[in-house]
Coordinates of C-alpha atoms in Angstrom, one line a residue:
X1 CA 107.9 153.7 126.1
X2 CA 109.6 157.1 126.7
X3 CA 110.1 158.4 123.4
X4 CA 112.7 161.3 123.1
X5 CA 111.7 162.3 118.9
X6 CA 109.5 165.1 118.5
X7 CA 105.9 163.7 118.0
X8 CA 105.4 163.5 114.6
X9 CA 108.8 160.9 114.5
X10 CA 107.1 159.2 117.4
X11 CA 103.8 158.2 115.8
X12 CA 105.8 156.6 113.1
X13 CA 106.1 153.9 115.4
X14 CA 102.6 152.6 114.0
X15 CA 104.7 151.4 110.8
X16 CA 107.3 149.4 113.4
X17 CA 104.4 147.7 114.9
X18 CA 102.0 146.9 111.8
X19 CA 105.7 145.3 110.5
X20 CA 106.2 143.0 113.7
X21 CA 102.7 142.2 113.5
X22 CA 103.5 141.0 110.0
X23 CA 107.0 139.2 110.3
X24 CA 105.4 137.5 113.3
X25 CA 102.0 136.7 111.6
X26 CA 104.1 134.9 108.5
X27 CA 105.9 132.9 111.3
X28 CA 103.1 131.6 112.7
X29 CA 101.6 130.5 109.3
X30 CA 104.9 130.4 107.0
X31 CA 102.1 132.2 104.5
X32 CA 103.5 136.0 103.3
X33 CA 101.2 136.1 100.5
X34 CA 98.4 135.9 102.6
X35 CA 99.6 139.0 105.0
X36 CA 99.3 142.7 103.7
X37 CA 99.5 146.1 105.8
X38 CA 96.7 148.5 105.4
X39 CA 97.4 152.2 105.9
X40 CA 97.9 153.4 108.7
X41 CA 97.8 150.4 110.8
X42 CA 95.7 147.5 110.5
X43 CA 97.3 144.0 109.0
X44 CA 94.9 142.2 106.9
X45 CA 95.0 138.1 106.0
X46 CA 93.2 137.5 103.2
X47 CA 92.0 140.7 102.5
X48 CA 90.1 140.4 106.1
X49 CA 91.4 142.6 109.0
X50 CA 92.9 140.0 111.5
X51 CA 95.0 142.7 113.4
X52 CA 94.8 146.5 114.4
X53 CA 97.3 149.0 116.1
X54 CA 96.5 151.8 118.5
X55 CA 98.7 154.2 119.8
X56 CA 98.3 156.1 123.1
X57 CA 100.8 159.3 124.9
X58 CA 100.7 161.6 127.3
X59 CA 102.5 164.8 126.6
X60 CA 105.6 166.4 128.5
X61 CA 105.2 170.4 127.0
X62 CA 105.4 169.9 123.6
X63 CA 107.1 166.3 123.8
X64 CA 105.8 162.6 124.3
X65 CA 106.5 161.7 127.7
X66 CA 104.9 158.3 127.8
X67 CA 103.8 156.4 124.6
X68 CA 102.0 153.2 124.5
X69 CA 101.5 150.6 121.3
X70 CA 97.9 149.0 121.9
X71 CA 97.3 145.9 119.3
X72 CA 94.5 143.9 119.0
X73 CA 94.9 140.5 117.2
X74 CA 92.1 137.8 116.8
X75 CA 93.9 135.0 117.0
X76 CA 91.0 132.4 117.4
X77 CA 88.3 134.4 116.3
X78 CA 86.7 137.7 114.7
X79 CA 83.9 140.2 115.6
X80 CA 80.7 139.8 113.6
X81 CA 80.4 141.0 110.1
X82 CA 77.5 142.7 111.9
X83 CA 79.6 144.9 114.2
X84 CA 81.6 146.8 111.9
X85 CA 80.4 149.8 109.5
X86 CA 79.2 148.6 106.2
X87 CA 82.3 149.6 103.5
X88 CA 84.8 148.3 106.4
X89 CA 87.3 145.8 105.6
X90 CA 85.7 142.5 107.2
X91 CA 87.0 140.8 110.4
X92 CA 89.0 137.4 110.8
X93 CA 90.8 135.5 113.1
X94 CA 94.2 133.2 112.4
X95 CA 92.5 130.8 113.6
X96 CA 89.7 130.5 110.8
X97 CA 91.7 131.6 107.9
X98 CA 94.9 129.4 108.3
X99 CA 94.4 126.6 110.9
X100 CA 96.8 128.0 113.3
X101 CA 95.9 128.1 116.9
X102 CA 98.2 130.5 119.1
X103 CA 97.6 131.6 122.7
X104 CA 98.5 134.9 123.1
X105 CA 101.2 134.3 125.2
X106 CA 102.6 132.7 121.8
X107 CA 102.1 134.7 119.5
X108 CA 103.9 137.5 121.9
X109 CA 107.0 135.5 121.7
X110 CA 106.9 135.9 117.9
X111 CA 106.3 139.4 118.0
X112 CA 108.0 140.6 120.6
X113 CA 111.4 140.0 118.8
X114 CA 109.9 140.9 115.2
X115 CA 109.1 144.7 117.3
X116 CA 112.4 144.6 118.8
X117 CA 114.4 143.7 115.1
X118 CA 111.9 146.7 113.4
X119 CA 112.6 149.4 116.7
X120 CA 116.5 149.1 116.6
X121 CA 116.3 149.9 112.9
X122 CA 113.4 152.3 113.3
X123 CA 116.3 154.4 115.9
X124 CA 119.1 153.3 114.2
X125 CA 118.4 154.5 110.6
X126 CA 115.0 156.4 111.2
X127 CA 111.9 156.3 109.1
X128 CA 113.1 155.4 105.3
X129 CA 113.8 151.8 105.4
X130 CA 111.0 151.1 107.8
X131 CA 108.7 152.7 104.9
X132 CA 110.4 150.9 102.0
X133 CA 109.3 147.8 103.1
X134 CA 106.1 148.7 104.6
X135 CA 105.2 149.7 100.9
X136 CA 106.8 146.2 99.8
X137 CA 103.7 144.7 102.4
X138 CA 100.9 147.7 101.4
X139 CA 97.6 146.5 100.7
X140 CA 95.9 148.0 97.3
X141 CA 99.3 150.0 96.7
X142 CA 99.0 151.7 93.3
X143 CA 95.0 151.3 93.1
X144 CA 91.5 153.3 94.1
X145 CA 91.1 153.9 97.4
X146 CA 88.7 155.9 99.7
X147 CA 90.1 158.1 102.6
X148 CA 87.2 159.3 104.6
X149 CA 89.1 162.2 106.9
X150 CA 87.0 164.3 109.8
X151 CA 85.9 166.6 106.9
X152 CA 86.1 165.4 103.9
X153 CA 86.4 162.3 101.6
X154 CA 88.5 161.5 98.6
X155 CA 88.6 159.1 96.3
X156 CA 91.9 158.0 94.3
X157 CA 95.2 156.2 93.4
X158 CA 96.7 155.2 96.5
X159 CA 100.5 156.1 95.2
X160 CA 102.6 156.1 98.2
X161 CA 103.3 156.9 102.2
X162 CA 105.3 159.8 102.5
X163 CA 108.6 160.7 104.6
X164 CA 106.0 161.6 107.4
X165 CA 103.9 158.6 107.5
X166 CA 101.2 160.5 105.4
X167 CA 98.7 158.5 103.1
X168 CA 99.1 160.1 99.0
X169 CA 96.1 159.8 96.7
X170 CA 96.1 161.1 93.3
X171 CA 92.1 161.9 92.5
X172 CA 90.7 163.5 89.6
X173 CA 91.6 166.8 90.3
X174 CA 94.6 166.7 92.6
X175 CA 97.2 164.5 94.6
X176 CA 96.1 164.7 98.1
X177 CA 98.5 164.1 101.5
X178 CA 96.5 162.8 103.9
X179 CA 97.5 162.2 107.4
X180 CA 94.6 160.8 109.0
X181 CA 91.8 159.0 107.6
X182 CA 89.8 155.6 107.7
X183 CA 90.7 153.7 104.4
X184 CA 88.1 151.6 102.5
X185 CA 88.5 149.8 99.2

């Protein structure tokens, strides 16, 4: 993409994304309870993580030139337990969860129209009702959570995403906004 929001509005797009994933992942399976979005932009099925987001730019001065949406789904089947850091939401794949067998060229045709529904009212009506119903799909919404930032960790009540994207935790002593940070339950 060539985004023309200031960067912060750009990143936002990791909501967009972890909501096509979603729509298209209940498609394929006709299962919603199963799906839930963990902040800020895996899906999990089950409580597993069967799909992650990634997002690359390259600046232009202080704009986003070039931005890219990188997402990773295991559609037939899921890293070792092994591979992933011990307090880390376990892997699955669609596949050993549900039954369903996609290619990925199949699954793209569901989400590439779930992306396309979630952009145009991403740019049409900006950030609010992408976040209302990305809270509606948020995993351990109103309970303890762990955000383990670059330099510090908190422990709390995950009560909300914020107008910018950013994770809010009440803890013991204060409500924290987080922006970045590695969630674990």
């Amino acid at each position: 993409m060539r985004p023309t929001e200031p960067p912060a509005q750009v990143a936002l797009r990791s909501f967009v994304a972890s909501l096509a994933l979603f729509d298209a992942l209940v498609m394929a399976t006709g299962r919603p309870e199963a799906f839930s979005l963990k902040w800020p932009n895996d899906v999990l099925l089950n409580g597993g993580k069967v799909a992650g987001i990634l997002l690359e730019s390259a600046g232009l001065g202080a704009q986003v030139g070039h931005f890219a949406i990188g997402i990773g789904v295991n559609l037939i089947d899921a890293p070792a337990g092994a591979a992933i850091e011990g307090r880390a939401v376990a892997p699955v794949s669609l596949a050993g969860e549900t039954g369903v067998s996609l290619t990925p060229e199949g699954f793209l045709d569901l989400l590439a129209p779930a992306y396309a529904q979630h952009e145009a009212s991403f740019t049409t009506y900006g950030f609010a009702p992408i976040r209302e119903a990305w809270l509606a799909r948020a995993a351990r919404l109103g309970e303890v959570i762990t955000a383990r930032t670059t330099r510090a960790e908190y422990t709390g009540r995950f009560d909300t995403v914020d107008a910018d994207g950013n994770l809010v935790l009440s803890t013991a002593t204060s409500r924290e906004v987080i922006p970045a940070a590695e969630i674990f339950f």
